[in-house]
Tab-separated table of C-alpha atoms and ligand atoms in Angstrom:
chain	number	residue	atom	x	y	z
X	1	MET	CA	128.130	123.464	87.495
X	2	SER	CA	124.936	122.611	89.425
X	3	ASP	CA	123.770	124.346	92.573
X	4	ARG	CA	123.973	122.051	95.588
X	5	LEU	CA	120.707	120.945	97.210
X	6	PHE	CA	121.193	119.625	100.750
X	7	ILE	CA	119.208	116.515	101.647
X	8	PHE	CA	117.865	116.452	105.219
X	9	ASP	CA	116.427	113.031	105.955
X	10	THR	CA	113.773	112.745	108.654
X	11	THR	CA	112.875	109.043	108.219
X	12	LEU	CA	114.025	108.424	111.796
X	13	ARG	CA	111.961	111.289	113.252
X	14	ASP	CA	108.898	112.297	111.177
X	15	GLY	CA	108.851	108.848	109.511
X	16	GLU	CA	109.222	106.967	112.764
X	17	GLN	CA	106.242	108.835	114.294
X	18	VAL	CA	103.910	106.695	112.138
X	19	PRO	CA	102.067	104.073	114.258
X	20	GLY	CA	103.685	100.683	113.650
X	21	CYS	CA	106.948	102.118	112.236
X	22	GLN	CA	108.821	102.269	115.539
X	23	LEU	CA	112.359	100.902	115.474
X	24	ASN	CA	114.669	99.921	118.303
X	25	THR	CA	118.065	101.619	118.663
X	26	VAL	CA	119.963	98.881	116.807
X	27	GLU	CA	117.584	99.131	113.851
X	28	LYS	CA	117.815	102.936	113.873
X	29	ILE	CA	121.608	102.711	113.701
X	30	GLU	CA	121.246	100.340	110.737
X	31	VAL	CA	119.033	102.879	108.942
X	32	ALA	CA	121.318	105.802	109.874
X	33	LYS	CA	124.335	103.989	108.412
X	34	ALA	CA	122.382	103.234	105.234
X	35	LEU	CA	121.477	106.943	104.993
X	36	GLU	CA	125.133	107.880	105.422
X	37	ASN	CA	126.072	105.474	102.612
X	38	LEU	CA	123.308	106.911	100.480
X	39	GLY	CA	124.910	110.334	100.878
X	40	VAL	CA	122.350	112.364	102.825
X	41	ASP	CA	123.716	115.586	104.333
X	42	VAL	CA	121.659	115.705	107.534
X	43	ILE	CA	120.026	112.900	109.530
X	44	GLU	CA	117.234	113.979	111.880
X	45	ALA	CA	117.794	111.253	114.462
X	46	GLY	CA	114.925	111.907	116.869
X	47	PHE	CA	113.127	114.102	119.393
X	48	PRO	CA	115.238	113.407	122.514
X	49	VAL	CA	112.919	114.875	125.150
X	50	SER	CA	110.000	112.721	123.957
X	51	SER	CA	111.271	109.436	125.475
X	52	PRO	CA	114.412	107.798	126.894
X	53	GLY	CA	114.422	105.545	123.801
X	54	ASP	CA	114.553	108.550	121.470
X	55	PHE	CA	117.262	110.173	123.583
X	56	ASN	CA	119.358	107.016	123.498
X	57	SER	CA	118.925	106.606	119.739
X	58	VAL	CA	120.240	110.129	119.108
X	59	VAL	CA	123.263	109.352	121.333
X	60	GLU	CA	124.019	106.060	119.572
X	61	ILE	CA	123.453	107.391	116.048
X	62	SER	CA	125.774	110.317	116.869
X	63	LYS	CA	128.479	107.804	117.766
X	64	ALA	CA	127.858	105.493	114.790
X	65	VAL	CA	127.710	108.036	111.967
X	66	THR	CA	130.726	110.010	110.767
X	67	TRP	CA	130.168	112.726	108.240
X	68	PRO	CA	126.463	113.705	108.010
X	69	THR	CA	125.172	116.338	110.406
X	70	ILE	CA	123.080	114.787	113.201
X	71	CYS	CA	120.016	116.812	114.052
X	72	ALA	CA	117.722	116.590	117.095
X	73	LEU	CA	114.224	118.090	117.238
X	74	THR	CA	112.904	120.272	120.072
X	75	ARG	CA	109.981	122.535	120.823
X	76	ALA	CA	110.793	126.158	121.685
X	77	VAL	CA	111.236	125.048	125.282
X	78	GLU	CA	114.504	125.387	127.233
X	79	ASN	CA	114.347	121.898	128.746
X	80	ASP	CA	113.820	120.313	125.292
X	81	ILE	CA	116.850	122.206	123.993
X	82	ARG	CA	119.079	121.235	126.950
X	83	VAL	CA	118.104	117.550	126.551
X	84	ALA	CA	118.719	117.671	122.777
X	85	ALA	CA	122.165	119.228	123.312
X	86	ASP	CA	122.998	116.473	125.786
X	87	ALA	CA	121.847	113.742	123.347
X	88	LEU	CA	124.026	115.286	120.629
X	89	LYS	CA	127.208	115.364	122.717
X	90	TYR	CA	128.955	112.683	120.607
X	91	ALA	CA	127.882	114.078	117.216
X	92	LYS	CA	130.772	115.233	115.036
X	93	HIS	CA	128.450	117.793	113.411
X	94	PRO	CA	125.519	118.501	115.784
X	95	ARG	CA	122.451	120.553	114.882
X	96	ILE	CA	119.514	121.546	117.099
X	97	HIS	CA	116.175	121.912	115.290
X	98	THR	CA	113.905	124.135	117.348
X	99	GLY	CA	110.719	125.966	116.454
X	100	ILE	CA	107.177	127.010	117.097
X	101	GLY	CA	103.829	127.286	115.270
X	102	THR	CA	103.405	130.577	113.420
X	103	SER	CA	99.991	130.256	111.718
X	104	ASP	CA	97.002	131.995	113.317
X	105	PRO	CA	95.293	128.692	114.277
X	106	HIS	CA	98.498	127.529	115.997
X	107	ILE	CA	99.061	130.871	117.774
X	108	ARG	CA	95.459	131.112	118.925
X	109	TYR	CA	94.469	127.515	119.720
X	110	LYS	CA	97.733	125.708	120.402
X	111	PHE	CA	99.547	128.438	122.315
X	112	ASN	CA	96.699	130.761	123.373
X	113	SER	CA	99.128	133.523	122.494
X	114	ASN	CA	99.640	136.402	120.058
X	115	ARG	CA	101.976	137.121	117.164
X	116	GLU	CA	104.438	139.327	119.086
X	117	GLU	CA	104.824	136.815	121.907
X	118	ILE	CA	105.481	134.004	119.392
X	119	ILE	CA	108.333	136.023	117.846
X	120	GLU	CA	109.827	136.529	121.323
X	121	ARG	CA	109.589	132.806	122.118
X	122	ALA	CA	111.154	131.891	118.752
X	123	VAL	CA	114.072	134.274	119.320
X	124	ARG	CA	114.581	133.048	122.895
X	125	ALA	CA	114.670	129.407	121.710
X	126	VAL	CA	117.229	130.084	118.970
X	127	SER	CA	119.434	132.195	121.274
X	128	TYR	CA	119.287	129.486	123.933
X	129	ALA	CA	120.156	126.699	121.434
X	130	LYS	CA	123.150	128.804	120.241
X	131	LYS	CA	124.658	128.425	123.740
X	132	PHE	CA	125.106	124.694	123.018
X	133	VAL	CA	125.759	124.354	119.273
X	134	GLU	CA	126.754	126.610	116.398
X	135	ASP	CA	124.355	125.016	113.912
X	136	VAL	CA	120.759	125.907	114.866
X	137	GLN	CA	117.822	125.259	112.560
X	138	PHE	CA	114.510	127.023	113.202
X	139	TYR	CA	111.124	125.677	111.997
X	140	ALA	CA	108.040	127.856	111.650
X	141	GLU	CA	105.448	125.126	112.118
X	142	ASP	CA	102.447	125.427	109.762
X	143	ALA	CA	104.337	128.031	107.699
X	144	GLY	CA	102.218	126.816	104.770
X	145	ARG	CA	99.176	128.517	106.341
X	146	THR	CA	101.087	131.454	107.853
X	147	ASP	CA	100.578	134.923	106.461
X	148	ASN	CA	103.722	135.750	104.413
X	149	GLU	CA	104.280	139.208	105.880
X	150	TYR	CA	104.230	137.909	109.449
X	151	LEU	CA	106.316	134.844	108.485
X	152	ALA	CA	108.969	137.194	107.072
X	153	ARG	CA	109.130	139.055	110.420
X	154	VAL	CA	109.554	135.781	112.337
X	155	ILE	CA	112.304	134.577	110.000
X	156	GLU	CA	114.165	137.893	110.116
X	157	ALA	CA	114.111	137.806	113.923
X	158	VAL	CA	115.443	134.236	114.206
X	159	ILE	CA	118.186	134.932	111.664
X	160	LYS	CA	119.284	137.900	113.809
X	161	ALA	CA	119.268	135.532	116.823
X	162	GLY	CA	121.744	133.244	115.009
X	163	ALA	CA	119.711	130.597	113.119
X	164	THR	CA	121.839	128.965	110.410
X	165	VAL	CA	118.998	127.142	108.623
X	166	VAL	CA	115.339	128.195	108.440
X	167	ASN	CA	112.736	125.533	107.771
X	168	ILE	CA	109.424	126.465	106.102
X	169	PRO	CA	107.134	123.477	106.718
X	170	ASP	CA	103.835	122.922	104.963
X	171	THR	CA	102.822	120.967	108.056
X	172	THR	CA	99.274	120.211	106.947
X	173	GLY	CA	100.083	119.582	103.256
X	174	TYR	CA	97.662	122.351	102.308
X	175	CYS	CA	99.622	124.527	99.850
X	176	MET	CA	99.371	124.501	96.086
X	177	PRO	CA	102.787	124.247	94.367
X	178	TRP	CA	102.679	127.796	92.941
X	179	GLU	CA	101.552	129.145	96.323
X	180	PHE	CA	104.404	127.412	98.163
X	181	GLY	CA	106.902	128.587	95.504
X	182	GLU	CA	105.583	132.158	95.897
X	183	LYS	CA	106.013	131.910	99.673
X	184	ILE	CA	109.694	131.021	99.371
X	185	LYS	CA	110.177	133.737	96.731
X	186	TYR	CA	108.513	136.303	99.017
X	187	LEU	CA	110.837	135.369	101.888
X	188	MET	CA	113.914	135.475	99.624
X	189	GLU	CA	112.947	138.988	98.537
X	190	HIS	CA	111.709	140.463	101.827
X	191	VAL	CA	113.799	139.040	104.677
X	192	ASP	CA	116.912	140.922	105.687
X	193	GLY	CA	119.887	138.563	106.071
X	194	ILE	CA	118.256	135.642	104.254
X	195	ASP	CA	121.382	135.231	102.113
X	196	ARG	CA	123.293	134.215	105.282
X	197	VAL	CA	121.125	131.126	105.931
X	198	THR	CA	119.879	128.049	104.108
X	199	ILE	CA	116.120	127.917	103.523
X	200	ALA	CA	114.570	124.457	103.891
X	201	THR	CA	111.304	122.934	102.645
X	202	HIS	CA	109.418	120.365	104.730
X	203	CYS	CA	106.254	119.373	102.872
X	204	HIS	CA	103.570	116.904	103.883
X	205	ASN	CA	101.594	114.952	101.338
X	206	ASP	CA	97.955	115.365	102.427
X	207	LEU	CA	96.891	116.464	98.945
X	208	GLY	CA	99.529	114.391	97.135
X	209	MET	CA	101.595	117.497	96.397
X	210	ALA	CA	104.562	117.152	98.741
X	211	THR	CA	107.137	116.616	95.991
X	212	ALA	CA	105.602	119.266	93.709
X	213	ASN	CA	105.678	121.776	96.585
X	214	THR	CA	109.269	120.874	97.464
X	215	VAL	CA	110.387	121.300	93.864
X	216	ALA	CA	108.559	124.657	93.672
X	217	GLY	CA	110.289	125.788	96.885
X	218	ILE	CA	113.697	124.820	95.539
X	219	ALA	CA	113.034	126.485	92.183
X	220	ASN	CA	112.454	129.691	94.166
X	221	GLY	CA	115.577	129.595	96.304
X	222	ALA	CA	115.299	126.921	99.026
X	223	ARG	CA	118.454	124.797	99.174
X	224	GLN	CA	117.596	122.119	101.730
X	225	ALA	CA	114.867	119.520	101.104
X	226	GLU	CA	113.451	117.666	104.110
X	227	VAL	CA	112.458	114.196	103.027
X	228	THR	CA	111.939	110.597	104.081
X	229	ILE	CA	112.678	107.283	102.406
X	230	ASN	CA	109.549	106.013	100.589
X	231	GLY	CA	107.785	109.251	101.660
X	232	ILE	CA	106.770	107.789	105.032
X	233	GLY	CA	105.651	110.217	107.712
X	234	GLU	CA	102.723	111.660	109.642
X	235	ARG	CA	99.314	110.984	108.006
X	236	ALA	CA	99.817	110.901	104.197
X	237	GLY	CA	103.574	111.183	104.684
X	238	ASN	CA	106.435	113.524	103.820
X	239	THR	CA	108.163	114.336	100.555
X	240	ALA	CA	109.938	111.202	99.288
X	241	LEU	CA	113.740	111.463	99.062
X	242	GLU	CA	113.874	109.340	95.919
X	243	GLU	CA	111.374	111.572	94.087
X	244	VAL	CA	113.243	114.812	94.776
X	245	VAL	CA	116.648	113.362	93.943
X	246	MET	CA	115.486	111.776	90.682
X	247	THR	CA	113.474	114.850	89.659
X	248	PHE	CA	116.641	116.950	89.642
X	249	ARG	CA	118.721	114.143	88.047
X	250	SER	CA	116.089	113.856	85.291
X	251	HIS	CA	115.800	117.627	84.783
X	252	ARG	CA	119.421	118.717	84.484
X	253	GLU	CA	118.230	121.984	82.930
X	254	LEU	CA	117.163	123.111	86.446
X	255	GLY	CA	120.852	123.186	87.428
X	256	ILE	CA	120.344	121.605	90.864
X	257	ASP	CA	121.925	118.418	92.205
X	258	THR	CA	122.418	116.494	95.449
X	259	ASN	CA	125.154	114.358	96.951
X	260	ILE	CA	122.959	111.241	96.803
X	261	ASN	CA	124.400	108.034	95.362
X	262	ALA	CA	121.208	107.121	93.502
X	263	THR	CA	122.287	103.522	92.910
X	264	LYS	CA	121.655	102.918	96.616
X	265	ILE	CA	118.068	104.211	96.501
X	266	THR	CA	116.381	100.837	95.868
X	267	SER	CA	118.258	98.922	98.565
X	268	THR	CA	117.705	101.707	101.134
X	269	SER	CA	114.005	101.834	100.261
X	270	ARG	CA	113.638	98.071	100.750
X	271	MET	CA	115.596	98.085	103.961
X	272	VAL	CA	113.418	100.839	105.485
X	273	SER	CA	110.230	99.159	104.268
X	274	SER	CA	111.323	95.845	105.730
X	275	LEU	CA	112.544	97.155	109.114
X	276	MET	CA	109.486	99.360	109.567
X	277	ASN	CA	107.080	96.722	108.222
X	278	MET	CA	105.689	99.431	105.975
X	279	PRO	CA	104.889	98.121	102.485
X	280	VAL	CA	105.693	100.354	99.507
X	281	GLN	CA	102.680	100.806	97.240
X	282	PRO	CA	103.355	98.950	93.945
X	283	ASN	CA	102.865	102.081	91.801
X	284	LYS	CA	105.030	104.329	94.021
X	285	ALA	CA	107.310	106.544	91.885
X	286	ILE	CA	110.936	105.314	91.632
X	287	VAL	CA	110.766	102.550	94.289
X	288	GLY	CA	107.400	100.820	93.722
X	289	ARG	CA	107.491	97.264	92.390
X	290	ASN	CA	105.770	98.445	89.174
X	291	ALA	CA	107.743	101.689	88.742
X	292	PHE	CA	109.709	100.214	85.836
X	293	ALA	CA	107.353	97.412	84.791
X	294	HIS	CA	105.833	97.813	81.363
X	295	SER	CA	102.732	95.693	81.090
X	296	SER	CA	100.940	96.809	77.951
X	297	GLY	CA	102.022	95.233	74.686
X	298	ILE	CA	102.556	98.631	73.050
X	299	HIS	CA	104.815	99.799	75.886
X	300	GLN	CA	106.782	96.524	75.981
X	301	ASP	CA	107.365	96.701	72.250
X	302	GLY	CA	108.506	100.335	72.531
X	303	VAL	CA	110.913	99.654	75.388
X	304	LEU	CA	112.415	96.653	73.603
X	305	LYS	CA	113.098	98.812	70.522
X	306	ASN	CA	114.544	101.634	72.620
X	307	ARG	CA	114.335	101.973	76.407
X	308	GLU	CA	113.856	105.738	76.175
X	309	SER	CA	110.516	105.361	74.345
X	310	TYR	CA	108.759	104.904	77.684
X	311	GLU	CA	111.413	105.155	80.422
X	312	ILE	CA	112.707	108.508	81.655
X	313	ILE	CA	115.059	106.861	84.150
X	314	ASP	CA	117.373	103.925	83.564
X	315	PRO	CA	116.382	101.465	86.349
X	316	ARG	CA	120.079	100.718	86.913
X	317	ASP	CA	120.602	104.375	87.944
X	318	VAL	CA	118.472	103.772	91.058
X	319	GLY	CA	120.110	100.431	91.803
X	320	ILE	CA	117.643	98.031	90.230
X	321	ASP	CA	119.742	95.052	89.483
X	322	GLU	CA	118.195	93.493	86.404
X	323	ASN	CA	120.358	90.444	86.835
X	324	SER	CA	119.318	90.021	90.448
X	325	ILE	CA	119.959	86.419	91.376
X	326	VAL	CA	116.953	84.351	92.321
X	327	LEU	CA	117.993	82.021	95.128
X	328	THR	CA	116.828	78.412	95.310
X	329	ALA	CA	117.143	75.487	97.742
X	330	ARG	CA	120.536	74.768	96.173
X	331	SER	CA	121.959	78.202	96.985
X	332	GLY	CA	124.577	78.208	99.710
X	333	ARG	CA	124.988	80.325	102.830
X	334	ALA	CA	127.484	82.561	100.960
X	335	ALA	CA	124.911	83.324	98.246
X	336	LEU	CA	122.372	84.352	100.895
X	337	LYS	CA	125.004	86.485	102.663
X	338	HIS	CA	125.914	88.170	99.368
X	339	ARG	CA	122.270	88.896	98.521
X	340	LEU	CA	121.698	90.377	101.999
X	341	HIS	CA	124.801	92.531	101.548
X	342	VAL	CA	123.518	93.807	98.168
X	343	LEU	CA	120.249	94.693	99.936
X	344	GLY	CA	122.159	96.647	102.572
X	345	ILE	CA	121.773	94.134	105.414
X	346	GLU	CA	124.675	92.758	107.444
X	347	LEU	CA	123.849	89.969	109.901
X	348	THR	CA	126.132	88.531	112.559
X	349	SER	CA	127.356	85.026	111.834
X	350	GLU	CA	124.845	83.613	114.326
X	351	GLN	CA	121.943	85.582	112.812
X	352	LEU	CA	123.032	84.473	109.346
X	353	ASP	CA	123.008	80.814	110.438
X	354	LYS	CA	119.432	81.212	111.668
X	355	ALA	CA	118.377	83.110	108.540
X	356	TYR	CA	119.935	80.354	106.407
X	357	GLU	CA	118.014	77.653	108.271
X	358	GLU	CA	114.785	79.610	107.676
X	359	PHE	CA	115.834	80.143	104.072
X	360	LEU	CA	116.192	76.401	103.471
X	361	ARG	CA	112.798	75.755	105.056
X	362	LEU	CA	111.228	78.440	102.863
X	363	ALA	CA	113.014	77.251	99.721
X	364	ASP	CA	111.483	73.822	100.297
X	365	ARG	CA	108.000	75.338	100.126
X	366	LYS	CA	108.668	78.033	97.512
X	367	LYS	CA	110.879	77.255	94.517
X	368	GLU	CA	112.384	80.704	93.953
X	369	ILE	CA	113.428	83.059	96.735
X	370	ASN	CA	113.431	86.697	95.641
X	371	ASP	CA	114.672	89.907	97.304
X	372	ASP	CA	111.444	90.529	99.244
X	373	ASP	CA	111.639	87.027	100.691
X	374	VAL	CA	115.286	87.567	101.647
X	375	LEU	CA	114.397	90.820	103.432
X	376	MET	CA	111.614	89.055	105.279
X	377	LEU	CA	114.057	86.321	106.397
X	378	ALA	CA	116.493	88.962	107.624
X	379	GLY	CA	113.751	90.347	109.863
X	380	GLN	CA	113.108	86.937	111.499
X	381	HIS	CA	116.071	87.232	113.881
X	382	ARG	CA	114.139	89.945	115.765
X	383	LYS	CA	111.473	87.370	116.636
X	384	ALA	CA	113.997	84.957	118.161
X	385	THR	CA	114.452	87.226	121.195
X	386	SER	CA	110.702	87.648	121.900
X	387	ARG	CA	109.267	86.563	125.259
X	388	ILE	CA	106.250	84.802	123.714
X	389	LYS	CA	106.814	82.480	120.763
X	390	LEU	CA	104.490	80.301	118.726
X	391	ASP	CA	105.491	76.713	119.431
X	392	PHE	CA	102.933	74.946	117.236
X	393	LEU	CA	99.650	75.605	115.508
X	394	GLN	CA	97.197	73.118	114.087
X	395	VAL	CA	93.936	74.148	112.439
X	396	THR	CA	91.015	72.268	110.977
X	397	SER	CA	88.843	74.281	108.655
X	398	GLY	CA	86.942	73.905	105.440
X	399	VAL	CA	83.622	74.474	103.740
X	400	GLY	CA	80.785	73.170	105.924
X	401	LEU	CA	83.157	72.655	108.883
X	402	HIS	CA	83.510	74.621	112.065
X	403	SER	CA	87.128	75.886	112.361
X	404	VAL	CA	89.095	74.607	115.322
X	405	ALA	CA	92.680	75.522	116.308
X	406	SER	CA	95.161	74.016	118.777
X	407	VAL	CA	97.944	76.376	119.762
X	408	GLY	CA	101.147	75.897	121.722
X	409	LEU	CA	102.990	78.918	123.094
X	410	ASP	CA	106.436	79.189	124.634
X	411	ILE	CA	106.370	81.965	127.224
X	412	ALA	CA	109.859	82.663	128.534
X	413	GLY	CA	110.681	78.948	128.277
X	414	GLU	CA	107.417	77.634	129.773
X	415	LYS	CA	105.006	75.710	127.527
X	416	PHE	CA	101.251	76.380	127.315
X	417	GLU	CA	98.550	74.839	125.124
X	418	ALA	CA	94.943	75.723	124.311
X	419	CYS	CA	92.250	74.785	121.852
X	420	ALA	CA	89.404	76.980	120.548
X	421	SER	CA	86.863	77.199	117.760
X	422	GLY	CA	86.042	80.256	115.654
X	423	ASN	CA	84.242	81.507	112.594
X	424	GLY	CA	87.332	80.809	110.456
X	425	PRO	CA	90.870	79.437	110.995
X	426	VAL	CA	92.375	82.822	111.954
X	427	ASP	CA	89.592	83.555	114.435
X	428	ALA	CA	90.012	80.088	115.967
X	429	ALA	CA	93.813	80.510	116.306
X	430	ILE	CA	93.464	83.957	117.862
X	431	SER	CA	90.801	82.727	120.289
X	432	ALA	CA	93.131	79.897	121.401
X	433	ILE	CA	95.987	82.383	121.975
X	434	LYS	CA	93.628	84.591	123.993
X	435	ILE	CA	92.808	81.629	126.272
X	436	ILE	CA	96.518	81.329	127.135
X	437	ILE	CA	97.334	85.035	127.467
X	438	ARG	CA	94.162	85.963	129.381
X	439	ARG	CA	94.191	89.713	128.756
X	440	LYS	CA	91.533	91.904	127.189
X	441	MET	CA	92.698	92.322	123.587
X	442	LEU	CA	90.871	93.398	120.466
X	443	VAL	CA	92.115	93.010	116.889
X	444	LYS	CA	91.458	96.471	115.438
X	445	GLU	CA	93.166	96.161	112.052
X	446	PHE	CA	94.091	93.087	110.087
X	447	LEU	CA	95.723	93.179	106.659
X	448	ILE	CA	97.011	90.203	104.664
X	449	GLN	CA	99.201	90.929	101.692
X	450	ALA	CA	100.990	88.577	99.267
X	451	ILE	CA	104.592	89.604	98.616
X	452	ASN	CA	104.657	88.783	94.913
X	453	LYS	CA	102.473	86.275	93.150
X	454	GLY	CA	101.699	82.583	92.961
X	455	SER	CA	99.844	80.280	95.324
X	456	ASN	CA	103.117	79.296	97.050
X	457	ASP	CA	103.911	82.918	97.872
X	458	ILE	CA	104.593	84.344	101.323
X	459	GLY	CA	101.749	86.257	102.966
X	460	LYS	CA	102.590	89.323	105.069
X	461	VAL	CA	100.224	90.103	107.923
X	462	HIS	CA	99.920	93.532	109.559
X	463	MET	CA	97.769	93.683	112.680
X	464	THR	CA	96.842	96.315	115.243
X	465	VAL	CA	95.755	95.027	118.642
X	466	GLU	CA	94.049	97.223	121.225
X	467	HIS	CA	94.844	96.599	124.894
X	468	ASP	CA	94.219	98.846	127.890
X	469	GLY	CA	93.348	101.849	125.706
X	470	ALA	CA	96.556	101.658	123.626
X	471	SER	CA	97.212	100.214	120.153
X	472	TYR	CA	100.052	97.785	119.483
X	473	TYR	CA	101.290	96.817	116.050
X	474	GLY	CA	102.223	93.279	115.039
X	475	PHE	CA	103.723	91.846	111.893
X	476	SER	CA	104.676	88.477	110.456
X	477	ALA	CA	105.285	86.776	107.136
X	478	ASN	CA	104.801	83.115	106.369
X	479	THR	CA	103.724	80.927	103.443
X	480	ASP	CA	100.932	79.773	105.779
X	481	ILE	CA	98.702	82.820	106.242
X	482	VAL	CA	96.956	81.407	109.325
X	483	ALA	CA	100.374	80.951	110.974
X	484	ALA	CA	101.383	84.466	109.837
X	485	SER	CA	98.198	85.858	111.419
X	486	ALA	CA	98.817	84.047	114.727
X	487	GLU	CA	102.465	85.231	114.717
X	488	ALA	CA	101.465	88.837	113.976
X	489	PHE	CA	99.004	88.679	116.896
X	490	ILE	CA	101.796	87.336	119.147
X	491	ASP	CA	104.197	90.022	117.844
X	492	ALA	CA	101.738	92.701	118.992
X	493	ILE	CA	101.207	90.983	122.362
X	494	ASN	CA	104.978	90.887	122.922
X	495	LYS	CA	104.919	94.688	122.921
X	496	PHE	CA	102.795	94.916	126.054
X	497	VAL	CA	103.261	91.627	127.948
X	498	ARG	CA	106.571	91.808	129.791
M	501	LIG	O1	105.597	119.025	109.820
M	501	LIG	C1	106.203	119.783	110.592
M	501	LIG	O2	105.904	120.976	110.720
M	501	LIG	C2	107.288	119.219	111.361
M	501	LIG	C3	108.142	120.173	112.151
M	501	LIG	C4	108.381	119.659	113.532
M	501	LIG	C5	109.412	120.455	111.408
M	501	LIG	O3	107.538	118.029	111.314
M	502	LIG	ZN1	106.607	117.120	109.526
């Protein structure tokens, strides 16, 4: 019988903090439902005091999700805690996650305080949160760089105040795996009452050791792993859910298991990547496009003779459907609907009609439509509701020619046209759009990425546009990369032009 490891997913909080990964409430509900189907125990749904949007998402996710615990983040501040409790009022299993920095740099520079005062504030926050909910999780921010003896005193005090879960974050991703394991072991051995609570790990990946640190923490007694899908999160990200789950599934001798239905890992990963416009690196463990691809002749030969020669995980165990259907121009609406369903996406009948129209247009240009293309099509319905739309785009460019673009925009139903030249077709198209929009805008980042391979492939464009001191993220995908670039620029503009 394995020991149960609780999976606390923070894709919608730590993951969503990443610039460009912001989701609207409907999309967050979609992700929360996928996480529920995946079998996560706790969903951290947001930081309600940070914005009305975050507050509303926690309310709506609480209503939409049935069995996982819904958690809301706060600082050790009474108003944060009151607002979080209010946002959680519809949750069937609510949890407040409150905490404070405990490392010397945090105490000194962030709070201009001292160790004793921090303990008092931590205890006050937990006691206050207990007035609203039974389940209170405490985080000791930057625990990775906190002196163990002092950390033990903080933890003991918050347990006495009623904390049910204690989170030990390696906020800066600084710890070595043995050091983080030792930290958990020290707490298990020196904190009075630690057997009454669950100890959690929350590791960041700044040195690429988030999963190793999480596994070390669990090997030493932690029983909740805080993770995100695809490892997204602040800076270099958080521990990836799929890596932790499959580490314990692959190493049964460790006697630890989770409630995760691993066959849903691939579809959840793709859904999050698609909704957040955050590509998964091809060599990413478990969910990267190349994670199960054997390219060298020696490896291919070995796998054909016996899969286990080079594969430690059967791809089917994480939901890779080897017989995945490739759709073509002859595929019907039902086939597209089925493929979307397999990928975890349900569209309304109207959205499906639009996606099917786009699908037929794409299938005309590209013979085979794969899962990445289908996910891209599913994301198109978000564009249909935008205020500014690209009506038409014509570019002339070539070697020895000056690039010129004519652009037509539809702004809330009104038509505008402009023409401009540039030092390439993308520059010309963007200059023409700027003539119509007439705001100060600067393209800060511009990334073009092919989804798969082949000259008829779809190009994905990620763009960051600076306007009025703030950065706005835009995305589009199109077989015409100049059109994709213009659309990504318009997508970013839609975020600040109302
Ligand atoms: O990394 C961190 O310390 C956090 C806390 C808010 C839990 O995200
Ligand atoms: Zn974090």
